[in-house]
Amino acid sequence: MKDHHSTRPEAPMTHVFSDETHRNLLSRIPHCTGREIADWLRTVDEGPSLFRFEEKVSWLRGEHDLAYGHAKAIVHEYDLRRAARKLG
């Protein structure tokens, strides 16, 4: 029996989704979690002062029982909006 895990390279931890994948994930989060994106972004903002992307993702997953993809999309959106505020 072939082990599919050994033939597939591991995705890098810092990989960011394509814009389309990111938008698709964001659109599904309210249905899957019962909370709007703005609520999740506020949760990240009010959460612990974590600096690294993966730390924020891990915190969301552990604290709020989110799927990895959803947590990653929320943190990515949070970072995008924070950067846009700094530039604006």
mmCIF file with all atom_site columns, N, CA, C and O in Angstrom, residues 28-60:
data_model
loop_
_atom_site.group_PDB
_atom_site.id
_atom_site.type_symbol
_atom_site.label_atom_id
_atom_site.label_alt_id
_atom_site.label_comp_id
_atom_site.label_asym_id
_atom_site.label_entity_id
_atom_site.label_seq_id
_atom_site.pdbx_PDB_ins_code
_atom_site.Cartn_x
_atom_site.Cartn_y
_atom_site.Cartn_z
_atom_site.occupancy
_atom_site.B_iso_or_equiv
_atom_site.pdbx_formal_charge
_atom_site.auth_seq_id
_atom_site.auth_comp_id
_atom_site.auth_asym_id
_atom_site.auth_atom_id
_atom_site.pdbx_PDB_model_num
ATOM 1   N N  . ARG A 1 28 ? -16.581 31.674 2.697  1.00 0.00 ? 28 ARG A N  1
ATOM 2   C CA . ARG A 1 28 ? -17.173 30.507 3.365  1.00 0.00 ? 28 ARG A CA 1
ATOM 3   C C  . ARG A 1 28 ? -17.076 30.557 4.883  1.00 0.00 ? 28 ARG A C  1
ATOM 4   O O  . ARG A 1 28 ? -17.804 29.854 5.582  1.00 0.00 ? 28 ARG A O  1
ATOM 5   N N  . ILE A 1 29 ? -16.203 31.385 5.420  1.00 0.00 ? 29 ILE A N  1
ATOM 6   C CA . ILE A 1 29 ? -15.979 31.410 6.871  1.00 0.00 ? 29 ILE A CA 1
ATOM 7   C C  . ILE A 1 29 ? -17.250 31.726 7.665  1.00 0.00 ? 29 ILE A C  1
ATOM 8   O O  . ILE A 1 29 ? -17.544 31.028 8.632  1.00 0.00 ? 29 ILE A O  1
ATOM 9   N N  . PRO A 1 30 ? -18.049 32.747 7.289  1.00 0.00 ? 30 PRO A N  1
ATOM 10  C CA . PRO A 1 30 ? -19.259 33.009 8.085  1.00 0.00 ? 30 PRO A CA 1
ATOM 11  C C  . PRO A 1 30 ? -20.211 31.801 8.139  1.00 0.00 ? 30 PRO A C  1
ATOM 12  O O  . PRO A 1 30 ? -20.750 31.491 9.200  1.00 0.00 ? 30 PRO A O  1
ATOM 13  N N  . HIS A 1 31 ? -20.366 31.115 7.035  1.00 0.00 ? 31 HIS A N  1
ATOM 14  C CA . HIS A 1 31 ? -21.240 29.941 7.010  1.00 0.00 ? 31 HIS A CA 1
ATOM 15  C C  . HIS A 1 31 ? -20.670 28.807 7.865  1.00 0.00 ? 31 HIS A C  1
ATOM 16  O O  . HIS A 1 31 ? -21.398 28.151 8.606  1.00 0.00 ? 31 HIS A O  1
ATOM 17  N N  . CYS A 1 32 ? -19.373 28.606 7.767  1.00 0.00 ? 32 CYS A N  1
ATOM 18  C CA . CYS A 1 32 ? -18.734 27.487 8.478  1.00 0.00 ? 32 CYS A CA 1
ATOM 19  C C  . CYS A 1 32 ? -18.573 27.749 9.976  1.00 0.00 ? 32 CYS A C  1
ATOM 20  O O  . CYS A 1 32 ? -18.576 26.804 10.768 1.00 0.00 ? 32 CYS A O  1
ATOM 21  N N  . THR A 1 33 ? -18.403 29.008 10.358 1.00 0.00 ? 33 THR A N  1
ATOM 22  C CA . THR A 1 33 ? -18.111 29.317 11.758 1.00 0.00 ? 33 THR A CA 1
ATOM 23  C C  . THR A 1 33 ? -19.267 29.993 12.488 1.00 0.00 ? 33 THR A C  1
ATOM 24  O O  . THR A 1 33 ? -19.247 30.064 13.717 1.00 0.00 ? 33 THR A O  1
ATOM 25  N N  . GLY A 1 34 ? -20.216 30.535 11.733 1.00 0.00 ? 34 GLY A N  1
ATOM 26  C CA . GLY A 1 34 ? -21.319 31.264 12.357 1.00 0.00 ? 34 GLY A CA 1
ATOM 27  C C  . GLY A 1 34 ? -20.951 32.677 12.785 1.00 0.00 ? 34 GLY A C  1
ATOM 28  O O  . GLY A 1 34 ? -21.715 33.347 13.460 1.00 0.00 ? 34 GLY A O  1
ATOM 29  N N  . ARG A 1 35 ? -19.762 33.126 12.386 1.00 0.00 ? 35 ARG A N  1
ATOM 30  C CA . ARG A 1 35 ? -19.297 34.480 12.728 1.00 0.00 ? 35 ARG A CA 1
ATOM 31  C C  . ARG A 1 35 ? -18.820 35.189 11.469 1.00 0.00 ? 35 ARG A C  1
ATOM 32  O O  . ARG A 1 35 ? -18.179 34.593 10.618 1.00 0.00 ? 35 ARG A O  1
ATOM 33  N N  . GLU A 1 36 ? -19.094 36.485 11.400 1.00 0.00 ? 36 GLU A N  1
ATOM 34  C CA . GLU A 1 36 ? -18.678 37.294 10.257 1.00 0.00 ? 36 GLU A CA 1
ATOM 35  C C  . GLU A 1 36 ? -17.176 37.560 10.291 1.00 0.00 ? 36 GLU A C  1
ATOM 36  O O  . GLU A 1 36 ? -16.550 37.527 11.356 1.00 0.00 ? 36 GLU A O  1
ATOM 37  N N  . ILE A 1 37 ? -16.623 37.878 9.132  1.00 0.00 ? 37 ILE A N  1
ATOM 38  C CA . ILE A 1 37 ? -15.184 38.164 9.027  1.00 0.00 ? 37 ILE A CA 1
ATOM 39  C C  . ILE A 1 37 ? -14.798 39.314 9.950  1.00 0.00 ? 37 ILE A C  1
ATOM 40  O O  . ILE A 1 37 ? -13.782 39.250 10.645 1.00 0.00 ? 37 ILE A O  1
ATOM 41  N N  . ALA A 1 38 ? -15.610 40.377 9.987  1.00 0.00 ? 38 ALA A N  1
ATOM 42  C CA . ALA A 1 38 ? -15.291 41.528 10.849 1.00 0.00 ? 38 ALA A CA 1
ATOM 43  C C  . ALA A 1 38 ? -15.158 41.096 12.309 1.00 0.00 ? 38 ALA A C  1
ATOM 44  O O  . ALA A 1 38 ? -14.295 41.598 13.037 1.00 0.00 ? 38 ALA A O  1
ATOM 45  N N  . ASP A 1 39 ? -15.988 40.157 12.728 1.00 0.00 ? 39 ASP A N  1
ATOM 46  C CA . ASP A 1 39 ? -15.923 39.649 14.097 1.00 0.00 ? 39 ASP A CA 1
ATOM 47  C C  . ASP A 1 39 ? -14.615 38.888 14.319 1.00 0.00 ? 39 ASP A C  1
ATOM 48  O O  . ASP A 1 39 ? -13.951 39.048 15.347 1.00 0.00 ? 39 ASP A O  1
ATOM 49  N N  . TRP A 1 40 ? -14.216 38.073 13.344 1.00 0.00 ? 40 TRP A N  1
ATOM 50  C CA . TRP A 1 40 ? -12.954 37.323 13.463 1.00 0.00 ? 40 TRP A CA 1
ATOM 51  C C  . TRP A 1 40 ? -11.764 38.276 13.471 1.00 0.00 ? 40 TRP A C  1
ATOM 52  O O  . TRP A 1 40 ? -10.807 38.085 14.217 1.00 0.00 ? 40 TRP A O  1
ATOM 53  N N  . LEU A 1 41 ? -11.807 39.328 12.644 1.00 0.00 ? 41 LEU A N  1
ATOM 54  C CA . LEU A 1 41 ? -10.705 40.293 12.602 1.00 0.00 ? 41 LEU A CA 1
ATOM 55  C C  . LEU A 1 41 ? -10.581 41.021 13.938 1.00 0.00 ? 41 LEU A C  1
ATOM 56  O O  . LEU A 1 41 ? -9.479  41.261 14.422 1.00 0.00 ? 41 LEU A O  1
ATOM 57  N N  . ARG A 1 42 ? -11.711 41.350 14.544 1.00 0.00 ? 42 ARG A N  1
ATOM 58  C CA . ARG A 1 42 ? -11.716 41.969 15.872 1.00 0.00 ? 42 ARG A CA 1
ATOM 59  C C  . ARG A 1 42 ? -11.138 41.001 16.911 1.00 0.00 ? 42 ARG A C  1
ATOM 60  O O  . ARG A 1 42 ? -10.391 41.399 17.794 1.00 0.00 ? 42 ARG A O  1
ATOM 61  N N  . THR A 1 43 ? -11.466 39.722 16.766 1.00 0.00 ? 43 THR A N  1
ATOM 62  C CA . THR A 1 43 ? -10.936 38.699 17.675 1.00 0.00 ? 43 THR A CA 1
ATOM 63  C C  . THR A 1 43 ? -9.416  38.653 17.609 1.00 0.00 ? 43 THR A C  1
ATOM 64  O O  . THR A 1 43 ? -8.743  38.595 18.641 1.00 0.00 ? 43 THR A O  1
ATOM 65  N N  . VAL A 1 44 ? -8.863  38.692 16.400 1.00 0.00 ? 44 VAL A N  1
ATOM 66  C CA . VAL A 1 44 ? -7.400  38.691 16.239 1.00 0.00 ? 44 VAL A CA 1
ATOM 67  C C  . VAL A 1 44 ? -6.822  39.967 16.845 1.00 0.00 ? 44 VAL A C  1
ATOM 68  O O  . VAL A 1 44 ? -5.824  39.927 17.572 1.00 0.00 ? 44 VAL A O  1
ATOM 69  N N  . ASP A 1 45 ? -7.461  41.092 16.565 1.00 0.00 ? 45 ASP A N  1
ATOM 70  C CA . ASP A 1 45 ? -6.976  42.380 17.061 1.00 0.00 ? 45 ASP A CA 1
ATOM 71  C C  . ASP A 1 45 ? -6.967  42.433 18.586 1.00 0.00 ? 45 ASP A C  1
ATOM 72  O O  . ASP A 1 45 ? -6.044  42.983 19.193 1.00 0.00 ? 45 ASP A O  1
ATOM 73  N N  . GLU A 1 46 ? -7.974  41.848 19.203 1.00 0.00 ? 46 GLU A N  1
ATOM 74  C CA . GLU A 1 46 ? -8.099  41.883 20.660 1.00 0.00 ? 46 GLU A CA 1
ATOM 75  C C  . GLU A 1 46 ? -7.401  40.706 21.337 1.00 0.00 ? 46 GLU A C  1
ATOM 76  O O  . GLU A 1 46 ? -7.335  40.657 22.566 1.00 0.00 ? 46 GLU A O  1
ATOM 77  N N  . GLY A 1 47 ? -6.878  39.785 20.553 1.00 0.00 ? 47 GLY A N  1
ATOM 78  C CA . GLY A 1 47 ? -6.207  38.605 21.088 1.00 0.00 ? 47 GLY A CA 1
ATOM 79  C C  . GLY A 1 47 ? -4.814  38.932 21.591 1.00 0.00 ? 47 GLY A C  1
ATOM 80  O O  . GLY A 1 47 ? -4.419  40.101 21.673 1.00 0.00 ? 47 GLY A O  1
ATOM 81  N N  . PRO A 1 48 ? -4.063  37.906 21.926 1.00 0.00 ? 48 PRO A N  1
ATOM 82  C CA . PRO A 1 48 ? -2.706  38.135 22.438 1.00 0.00 ? 48 PRO A CA 1
ATOM 83  C C  . PRO A 1 48 ? -1.813  38.804 21.398 1.00 0.00 ? 48 PRO A C  1
ATOM 84  O O  . PRO A 1 48 ? -2.042  38.683 20.198 1.00 0.00 ? 48 PRO A O  1
ATOM 85  N N  . SER A 1 49 ? -0.825  39.527 21.862 1.00 0.00 ? 49 SER A N  1
ATOM 86  C CA . SER A 1 49 ? 0.102   40.248 20.978 1.00 0.00 ? 49 SER A CA 1
ATOM 87  C C  . SER A 1 49 ? 1.123   39.282 20.391 1.00 0.00 ? 49 SER A C  1
ATOM 88  O O  . SER A 1 49 ? 2.271   39.221 20.844 1.00 0.00 ? 49 SER A O  1
ATOM 89  N N  . LEU A 1 50 ? 0.688   38.554 19.406 1.00 0.00 ? 50 LEU A N  1
ATOM 90  C CA . LEU A 1 50 ? 1.582   37.627 18.706 1.00 0.00 ? 50 LEU A CA 1
ATOM 91  C C  . LEU A 1 50 ? 2.071   38.314 17.445 1.00 0.00 ? 50 LEU A C  1
ATOM 92  O O  . LEU A 1 50 ? 1.316   39.004 16.773 1.00 0.00 ? 50 LEU A O  1
ATOM 93  N N  . PHE A 1 51 ? 3.330   38.105 17.111 1.00 0.00 ? 51 PHE A N  1
ATOM 94  C CA . PHE A 1 51 ? 3.907   38.806 15.963 1.00 0.00 ? 51 PHE A CA 1
ATOM 95  C C  . PHE A 1 51 ? 3.991   37.937 14.720 1.00 0.00 ? 51 PHE A C  1
ATOM 96  O O  . PHE A 1 51 ? 3.783   38.413 13.615 1.00 0.00 ? 51 PHE A O  1
ATOM 97  N N  . ARG A 1 52 ? 4.310   36.677 14.883 1.00 0.00 ? 52 ARG A N  1
ATOM 98  C CA . ARG A 1 52 ? 4.490   35.804 13.722 1.00 0.00 ? 52 ARG A CA 1
ATOM 99  C C  . ARG A 1 52 ? 3.151   35.290 13.202 1.00 0.00 ? 52 ARG A C  1
ATOM 100 O O  . ARG A 1 52 ? 2.239   34.969 13.969 1.00 0.00 ? 52 ARG A O  1
ATOM 101 N N  . PHE A 1 53 ? 3.052   35.218 11.879 1.00 0.00 ? 53 PHE A N  1
ATOM 102 C CA . PHE A 1 53 ? 1.843   34.762 11.195 1.00 0.00 ? 53 PHE A CA 1
ATOM 103 C C  . PHE A 1 53 ? 1.367   33.421 11.741 1.00 0.00 ? 53 PHE A C  1
ATOM 104 O O  . PHE A 1 53 ? 0.205   33.268 12.129 1.00 0.00 ? 53 PHE A O  1
ATOM 105 N N  . GLU A 1 54 ? 2.281   32.449 11.792 1.00 0.00 ? 54 GLU A N  1
ATOM 106 C CA . GLU A 1 54 ? 1.888   31.099 12.218 1.00 0.00 ? 54 GLU A CA 1
ATOM 107 C C  . GLU A 1 54 ? 1.488   31.050 13.690 1.00 0.00 ? 54 GLU A C  1
ATOM 108 O O  . GLU A 1 54 ? 0.683   30.222 14.079 1.00 0.00 ? 54 GLU A O  1
ATOM 109 N N  . GLU A 1 55 ? 2.041   31.936 14.519 1.00 0.00 ? 55 GLU A N  1
ATOM 110 C CA . GLU A 1 55 ? 1.621   31.999 15.925 1.00 0.00 ? 55 GLU A CA 1
ATOM 111 C C  . GLU A 1 55 ? 0.157   32.430 16.016 1.00 0.00 ? 55 GLU A C  1
ATOM 112 O O  . GLU A 1 55 ? -0.610  31.872 16.805 1.00 0.00 ? 55 GLU A O  1
ATOM 113 N N  . LYS A 1 56 ? -0.210  33.421 15.213 1.00 0.00 ? 56 LYS A N  1
ATOM 114 C CA . LYS A 1 56 ? -1.607  33.889 15.204 1.00 0.00 ? 56 LYS A CA 1
ATOM 115 C C  . LYS A 1 56 ? -2.532  32.787 14.713 1.00 0.00 ? 56 LYS A C  1
ATOM 116 O O  . LYS A 1 56 ? -3.608  32.573 15.269 1.00 0.00 ? 56 LYS A O  1
ATOM 117 N N  . VAL A 1 57 ? -2.119  32.090 13.658 1.00 0.00 ? 57 VAL A N  1
ATOM 118 C CA . VAL A 1 57 ? -2.920  30.990 13.110 1.00 0.00 ? 57 VAL A CA 1
ATOM 119 C C  . VAL A 1 57 ? -3.099  29.904 14.171 1.00 0.00 ? 57 VAL A C  1
ATOM 120 O O  . VAL A 1 57 ? -4.221  29.430 14.412 1.00 0.00 ? 57 VAL A O  1
ATOM 121 N N  . SER A 1 58 ? -2.018  29.521 14.823 1.00 0.00 ? 58 SER A N  1
ATOM 122 C CA . SER A 1 58 ? -2.085  28.482 15.861 1.00 0.00 ? 58 SER A CA 1
ATOM 123 C C  . SER A 1 58 ? -2.979  28.909 17.017 1.00 0.00 ? 58 SER A C  1
ATOM 124 O O  . SER A 1 58 ? -3.745  28.104 17.554 1.00 0.00 ? 58 SER A O  1
ATOM 125 N N  . TRP A 1 59 ? -2.889  30.174 17.409 1.00 0.00 ? 59 TRP A N  1
ATOM 126 C CA . TRP A 1 59 ? -3.729  30.669 18.495 1.00 0.00 ? 59 TRP A CA 1
ATOM 127 C C  . TRP A 1 59 ? -5.206  30.591 18.108 1.00 0.00 ? 59 TRP A C  1
ATOM 128 O O  . TRP A 1 59 ? -6.029  30.101 18.888 1.00 0.00 ? 59 TRP A O  1
ATOM 129 N N  . LEU A 1 60 ? -5.553  31.052 16.915 1.00 0.00 ? 60 LEU A N  1
ATOM 130 C CA . LEU A 1 60 ? -6.949  30.981 16.465 1.00 0.00 ? 60 LEU A CA 1
ATOM 131 C C  . LEU A 1 60 ? -7.443  29.540 16.435 1.00 0.00 ? 60 LEU A C  1
ATOM 132 O O  . LEU A 1 60 ? -8.559  29.250 16.862 1.00 0.00 ? 60 LEU A O  1
#
